[in-house]
Amino acid sequence: MAEHGALLQCRVCSHLSHPPRQLKRFEVMHCPRCGARVKFAQQSNSVEVTWALLIAAAILYIPANMLPIMSVYMLGAGQPDTIITGVYHLLEAGQWPLALIVFVASIVVPLLKLFTLSFLLISIQRRSRWRQYDRMRLYRITEYVGRWSMVDVFVIAILVGLVQFGNLARVDANLGSLSFAAVVVLTMFAARTLDEHLIWDITRQEEQQNA
Amino acid sequence: MSVSAEPIACQECGQLHRYRPVAPGKTANCSRCGAVLYRNRPNMLDAVLALTLAGLTLFVLTNVFPLLGLRAQGAEQELHLLGASLAFWDQGYPILAGLIILNIIVFPLFELLTLLVVVLTIRYRWRSNMAIFLFRWMRELKPWGMLEVFMLGVLVAVVKLGDLATLIVGAAFWSFAGLILTMAAATALLDPFSVWRALEKKHG
Ligand SMILES: [Zn+2]
């Protein structure tokens, strides 16, 4: 992905290899060591694909928060919960550490991911040289924390699987959980498709021009 | 191939370096971003093999025994790992059920089996095509294995249900905790750079 003069680096195994002399526009090169696809900077569509995934995630973020994610029935009565009412019920019950975990994992992390990845994309498109090291750290953190958003989906799965006592007590899953899981999956793909080496490429190009 | 001249690039920022052997127990870091380039860990393979075998045992135990139980008004409900994965299926969300099965059963098992094949391949100098294929996909799929995230989910659910009814923590809960620790240790110990080099030497 990143180019070092004549050498290309594989993103999976970091193996460096020489590209073929001539490569047509849509020709694909595979890493000689691990077989993963290696892309050239000039044919990289990382920025466009990441934008597409991010926009899809941002759109789905709305139903994920508006629609109920699960419904709890006690003695026949009950009501559907959205993510935010779920957090509110936890606060009401005095379980604020739990409320905090769910709030951060389900609301803060996905939002931060949408904003951070957009910020990184814009800074790459503007060929910014501003604090490249910090931006790369930001990318790593964003990439790492994204998967923890799945915790709410897992909690629903556990509750639905465990609380099935007919009219006495029952938990059902609702459509919001599907939208929410889709947001998590899409932002995870977005973090993956964003080629973080693009953050450094502007310096590398200048180094090569000056050399 | 002369060892000293081999160029390598930092996985994090792409900075170019030359490979130089480091003393046992030492680490080589990137000069620009500080990320670990490679380590010299003399007994890495044996330790990873031991952890992988322990992990596979714990994986089987975790799937055989119930994870949680709930008792309410005389009725009792048990939940296995597979049951938690399939809960969404019964509710009419097969895609979500599939995603969870991948997250907590398929990918973790794939990771353990890959580690086993990779370590044995390097140790007994087998042909490395299979190990290379598996290791590549294990590295690519790593973020999608979510055992520790699921564990946090279990803890949240336990606290949530605590007031509602009598909760029974099953045997699988403890093997599951052990499995997470074992896999984290294996990941921390394994140096991808050394693995790729070892796999490469056997087969062009
Ligand atoms: Zn490679």
XYZ file of C-alpha atoms and ligand atoms in Angstrom:
416
model
C 0.000 0.000 0.000
C 2.599 2.483 1.012
C 5.223 3.092 -1.623
C 8.922 3.256 -0.978
C 10.371 4.317 -4.250
C 10.106 1.055 -6.123
C 8.939 -1.071 -3.185
C 5.364 -1.820 -2.136
C 4.368 -2.894 1.351
C 1.730 -5.546 2.025
C -0.783 -4.383 4.582
C -1.321 -7.832 6.051
C 2.210 -9.198 6.485
C 4.234 -5.984 5.811
C 6.300 -7.801 3.205
C 8.056 -5.460 0.769
C 7.950 -6.397 -2.869
C 8.783 -4.957 -6.271
C 5.769 -4.139 -8.407
C 5.737 -5.342 -12.005
C 7.111 -2.836 -14.527
C 3.797 -2.229 -16.134
C 0.479 -2.620 -14.429
C -2.749 -1.796 -16.162
C -5.309 0.311 -14.388
C -7.487 -2.462 -13.000
C -4.846 -5.142 -12.768
C -4.427 -6.669 -9.331
C -1.168 -7.507 -7.608
C -0.942 -10.092 -4.853
C 1.630 -10.151 -2.090
C 4.241 -12.811 -2.974
C 4.493 -13.841 0.676
C 0.934 -14.030 2.006
C -1.225 -13.643 -1.102
C -3.167 -10.625 0.147
C -4.037 -7.946 -2.381
C -1.502 -5.134 -2.654
C -2.715 -1.835 -4.076
C -0.791 1.004 -5.599
C -1.223 4.491 -4.209
C -2.398 5.854 -7.550
C -5.063 3.193 -7.922
C -6.128 3.296 -4.290
C -9.831 3.956 -3.776
C -9.470 3.811 0.004
C -10.786 7.345 0.571
C -13.885 6.911 -1.610
C -14.826 3.486 -0.232
C -14.365 4.661 3.351
C -16.601 7.697 2.696
C -19.303 5.434 1.244
C -19.225 3.122 4.272
C -19.228 6.069 6.672
C -22.219 7.722 5.013
C -24.154 4.440 5.086
C -23.290 4.061 8.787
C -24.352 7.651 9.543
C -27.726 7.065 7.872
C -28.322 3.824 9.787
C -27.282 5.533 13.021
C -30.650 7.327 13.014
C -32.956 4.224 13.081
C -30.443 2.537 15.400
C -31.189 5.210 17.984
C -34.843 5.911 17.206
C -36.185 2.353 16.946
C -36.550 0.092 19.990
C -33.718 -2.419 20.395
C -35.527 -4.769 22.778
C -38.740 -5.155 24.750
C -38.976 -6.408 28.330
C -42.295 -7.928 29.396
C -43.012 -8.570 33.067
C -46.295 -10.295 33.950
C -47.621 -9.592 30.498
C -46.962 -5.860 30.658
C -43.946 -4.127 29.239
C -42.574 -1.705 26.792
C -39.966 -1.440 24.081
C -36.661 0.259 24.882
C -34.456 2.315 22.618
C -30.756 2.577 23.432
C -31.216 5.837 25.295
C -34.279 4.762 27.316
C -32.345 1.618 28.238
C -29.559 3.794 29.630
C -32.175 5.904 31.418
C -33.743 2.837 33.075
C -30.330 1.756 34.330
C -29.784 5.203 35.829
C -33.217 5.067 37.456
C -32.324 1.730 39.014
C -29.192 3.337 40.441
C -26.849 1.215 38.310
C -24.830 4.122 37.016
C -21.589 2.197 36.243
C -23.624 -0.022 33.937
C -25.429 2.963 32.462
C -22.046 4.523 31.759
C -20.696 1.391 30.022
C -23.762 1.117 27.791
C -23.828 4.864 27.089
C -20.155 4.980 26.084
C -20.192 1.741 24.065
C -23.507 2.338 22.287
C -23.695 6.091 21.814
C -20.320 7.785 22.334
C -18.093 5.269 20.535
C -20.132 4.998 17.292
C -20.526 8.803 17.134
C -16.830 9.386 17.834
C -15.972 6.826 15.170
C -18.107 8.595 12.577
C -16.540 11.972 13.415
C -12.939 10.757 13.763
C -12.914 8.819 10.501
C -14.521 11.774 8.677
C -11.898 14.088 10.162
C -9.068 11.763 9.077
C -10.515 11.457 5.571
C -10.830 15.226 5.190
C -7.302 15.792 6.477
C -5.983 13.207 3.993
C -7.920 14.783 1.132
C -6.559 18.220 2.067
C -3.049 16.706 2.080
C -2.559 17.991 5.588
C 0.794 17.688 7.311
C -0.670 18.624 10.669
C 0.397 16.335 13.566
C 0.725 13.180 11.495
C 1.875 11.076 14.428
C -1.134 12.079 16.541
C -3.509 11.458 13.683
C -2.107 7.960 13.252
C -2.563 7.320 16.980
C -6.119 8.602 16.666
C -6.706 6.142 13.830
C -5.332 3.215 15.875
C -7.526 4.075 18.858
C -10.605 4.463 16.646
C -9.893 1.153 14.955
C -9.441 -0.575 18.312
C -12.455 0.732 20.253
C -14.997 0.176 17.455
C -15.609 -3.491 18.195
C -16.575 -2.746 21.812
C -19.821 -1.210 20.542
C -21.026 -4.746 19.924
C -21.466 -5.155 23.664
C -25.081 -3.951 23.572
C -25.960 -6.441 20.835
C -24.450 -9.213 22.967
C -26.364 -8.072 26.049
C -29.617 -8.268 24.050
C -28.669 -11.748 22.806
C -28.000 -12.939 26.362
C -31.210 -11.429 27.767
C -33.323 -12.769 24.909
C -31.774 -16.228 25.293
C -32.095 -16.315 29.064
C -35.339 -14.533 29.883
C -38.065 -16.631 28.260
C -40.605 -17.407 30.974
C -43.756 -16.942 28.937
C -46.152 -14.448 30.535
C -44.062 -14.171 33.702
C -41.053 -12.493 32.129
C -39.871 -12.287 28.561
C -37.344 -10.280 26.540
C -37.778 -9.837 22.791
C -35.364 -8.354 20.268
C -36.502 -5.425 18.092
C -35.491 -3.961 14.758
C -33.284 -1.257 16.289
C -30.752 -3.898 17.323
C -30.311 -4.894 13.674
C -29.707 -1.263 12.593
C -27.321 -0.795 15.484
C -25.310 -3.917 14.638
C -25.202 -2.701 11.027
C -23.713 0.621 12.199
C -21.007 -1.220 14.156
C -20.172 -3.533 11.257
C -20.103 -0.684 8.704
C -17.843 1.522 10.852
C -15.531 -1.449 11.471
C -15.277 -1.983 7.714
C -14.742 1.767 7.260
C -11.841 1.789 9.735
C -10.400 -1.195 7.902
C -10.666 0.275 4.401
C -9.124 3.593 5.427
C -5.459 3.265 4.480
C -3.756 4.986 7.409
C -0.451 5.190 5.525
C -2.065 7.911 3.412
C -1.569 10.152 6.470
C 2.181 9.868 5.905
C 2.193 9.805 2.115
C 2.374 13.584 1.697
C 5.666 13.727 3.622
C 6.988 10.708 1.773
C 6.233 12.277 -1.604
C 8.074 15.445 -0.600
C 11.031 13.486 0.717
C 11.246 11.725 -2.619
C 10.955 14.935 -4.589
C 13.700 16.576 -2.553
C 15.963 13.550 -2.722
C 20.172 -13.732 1.178
C 22.279 -11.570 3.411
C 20.471 -11.045 6.686
C 21.785 -7.599 7.511
C 20.661 -5.867 4.335
C 17.046 -6.996 4.268
C 14.743 -3.939 4.065
C 11.621 -3.958 6.191
C 8.871 -1.397 6.602
C 7.011 -0.384 9.743
C 3.516 -1.836 9.799
C 2.199 1.300 11.502
C 3.612 4.210 9.517
C 5.449 2.608 6.601
C 8.895 3.942 7.537
C 11.721 1.922 5.988
C 14.292 0.125 8.158
C 17.042 -2.424 7.765
C 16.686 -5.689 9.589
C 19.301 -6.111 12.314
C 19.257 -9.057 14.743
C 18.424 -8.074 18.332
C 19.479 -9.817 21.555
C 17.131 -12.447 23.072
C 14.268 -10.807 24.935
C 14.835 -7.491 23.142
C 12.594 -5.566 20.773
C 13.273 -3.484 17.664
C 11.137 -0.336 17.369
C 10.323 2.016 14.524
C 12.521 5.113 14.500
C 9.644 7.354 13.438
C 6.541 6.196 15.315
C 7.982 3.881 17.943
C 5.855 0.861 17.006
C 7.316 -2.614 17.553
C 8.956 -3.900 14.390
C 9.995 -7.335 15.649
C 11.057 -9.156 18.799
C 13.526 -11.850 19.656
C 11.692 -14.316 21.867
C 13.660 -17.581 22.196
C 10.841 -19.830 23.485
C 7.959 -18.141 21.718
C 6.796 -21.183 19.747
C 6.653 -23.554 22.719
C 4.798 -21.028 24.856
C 2.284 -20.284 22.097
C 1.790 -24.016 21.498
C 1.065 -24.607 25.194
C -1.351 -21.662 25.300
C -3.094 -22.826 22.131
C -3.657 -26.339 23.479
C -4.954 -24.899 26.741
C -7.158 -22.530 24.733
C -8.651 -25.350 22.651
C -9.460 -27.326 25.804
C -11.106 -24.298 27.391
C -12.991 -23.617 24.156
C -14.539 -27.098 24.246
C -15.449 -26.749 27.942
C -16.977 -23.322 27.318
C -19.221 -24.688 24.606
C -20.262 -27.839 26.467
C -21.315 -26.342 29.803
C -24.010 -23.720 30.442
C -22.820 -20.125 30.753
C -25.643 -18.704 32.838
C -28.813 -19.964 34.444
C -31.911 -18.074 35.572
C -34.484 -19.277 38.095
C -37.811 -17.492 38.414
C -40.959 -18.808 40.137
C -39.844 -22.406 39.972
C -39.009 -22.305 36.282
C -35.403 -22.538 35.183
C -33.670 -21.398 32.029
C -30.102 -22.240 30.982
C -27.994 -20.474 28.406
C -25.122 -22.020 26.441
C -22.749 -20.047 24.241
C -24.498 -21.409 21.152
C -27.872 -20.572 22.684
C -26.835 -16.947 23.109
C -25.747 -16.889 19.458
C -29.023 -18.369 18.270
C -31.312 -16.200 20.428
C -31.690 -13.682 17.604
C -32.487 -16.487 15.174
C -35.626 -17.442 17.100
C -36.664 -13.777 17.082
C -36.499 -13.546 13.302
C -33.071 -11.960 12.906
C -30.972 -14.693 11.250
C -28.332 -12.182 10.060
C -27.656 -11.048 13.611
C -27.510 -14.642 14.810
C -24.984 -15.389 12.063
C -22.884 -12.374 13.004
C -22.758 -13.416 16.657
C -21.876 -17.036 15.820
C -18.971 -15.698 13.764
C -17.900 -13.313 16.568
C -17.884 -15.711 19.486
C -17.587 -19.227 18.047
C -16.243 -19.416 14.482
C -13.507 -16.741 14.516
C -12.081 -17.593 17.966
C -11.953 -21.291 16.988
C -10.387 -20.359 13.657
C -7.744 -18.333 15.490
C -6.877 -21.187 17.856
C -6.672 -23.770 15.060
C -4.564 -21.405 12.934
C -2.121 -20.862 15.787
C -1.856 -24.634 16.193
C -1.169 -25.217 12.489
C 1.295 -22.299 12.269
C 3.308 -23.341 15.328
C 3.443 -26.990 14.258
C 4.375 -26.006 10.690
C 7.328 -23.936 11.889
C 8.397 -26.502 14.460
C 8.319 -29.570 12.240
C 9.272 -27.732 9.045
C 6.157 -28.753 7.136
C 5.323 -27.220 3.787
C 3.977 -23.813 4.701
C 1.290 -23.072 2.056
C -1.557 -23.973 4.384
C -0.067 -22.117 7.367
C 0.539 -18.980 5.282
C -3.044 -19.018 4.014
C -4.499 -19.520 7.504
C -2.226 -16.989 9.212
C -3.036 -14.307 6.658
C -6.776 -14.701 7.200
C -6.366 -14.945 10.955
C -4.588 -11.577 10.915
C -7.243 -10.041 8.694
C -10.181 -11.408 10.699
C -8.714 -10.737 14.127
C -10.934 -7.697 14.988
C -14.050 -9.793 14.295
C -13.370 -12.317 17.025
C -15.040 -10.692 20.023
C -14.748 -12.972 23.036
C -13.743 -10.219 25.454
C -16.504 -7.908 24.218
C -18.988 -10.733 24.730
C -17.608 -11.244 28.241
C -18.347 -7.594 29.032
C -21.856 -8.240 27.693
C -22.217 -11.210 30.047
C -21.154 -9.041 33.005
C -23.611 -6.289 32.054
C -26.391 -8.873 31.717
C -25.488 -10.438 35.072
C -25.764 -7.094 36.879
C -28.952 -6.203 35.012
C -30.629 -9.498 35.931
C -29.271 -9.504 39.463
C -32.317 -7.796 40.923
C -34.865 -9.599 38.779
C -34.334 -13.223 39.643
C -31.904 -15.817 40.965
C -28.975 -15.984 38.621
C -26.742 -19.056 38.404
C -23.244 -18.564 37.066
C -22.468 -21.720 35.099
C -19.211 -23.642 34.749
C -18.675 -22.285 31.257
C -18.446 -18.766 32.692
C -15.110 -19.624 34.326
C -13.669 -21.574 31.402
C -14.747 -18.669 29.218
C -12.801 -16.219 31.382
C -9.788 -18.556 31.189
C -10.142 -18.800 27.423
C -10.022 -15.000 27.062
C -6.885 -14.759 29.211
C -5.214 -17.613 27.326
C -5.918 -16.099 23.917
C -4.795 -12.642 25.058
C -1.528 -14.120 26.312
C -0.974 -15.972 23.023
C -1.609 -12.775 21.049
C 0.750 -10.759 23.232
C 3.472 -13.380 22.961
C 3.305 -14.053 19.248
C 5.558 -11.906 17.109
C 4.035 -11.743 13.605
C 7.325 -10.677 12.052
C 9.112 -13.810 13.311
C 6.231 -16.014 12.174
C 6.232 -14.575 8.645
C 9.989 -14.973 8.381
C 9.860 -18.559 9.599
C 7.039 -19.474 7.215
C 8.823 -17.805 4.321
C 12.097 -19.689 4.782
C 10.518 -23.074 4.234
C 8.767 -22.183 1.032
C 9.711 -19.551 -1.567
Zn 1.731 -9.871 2.581
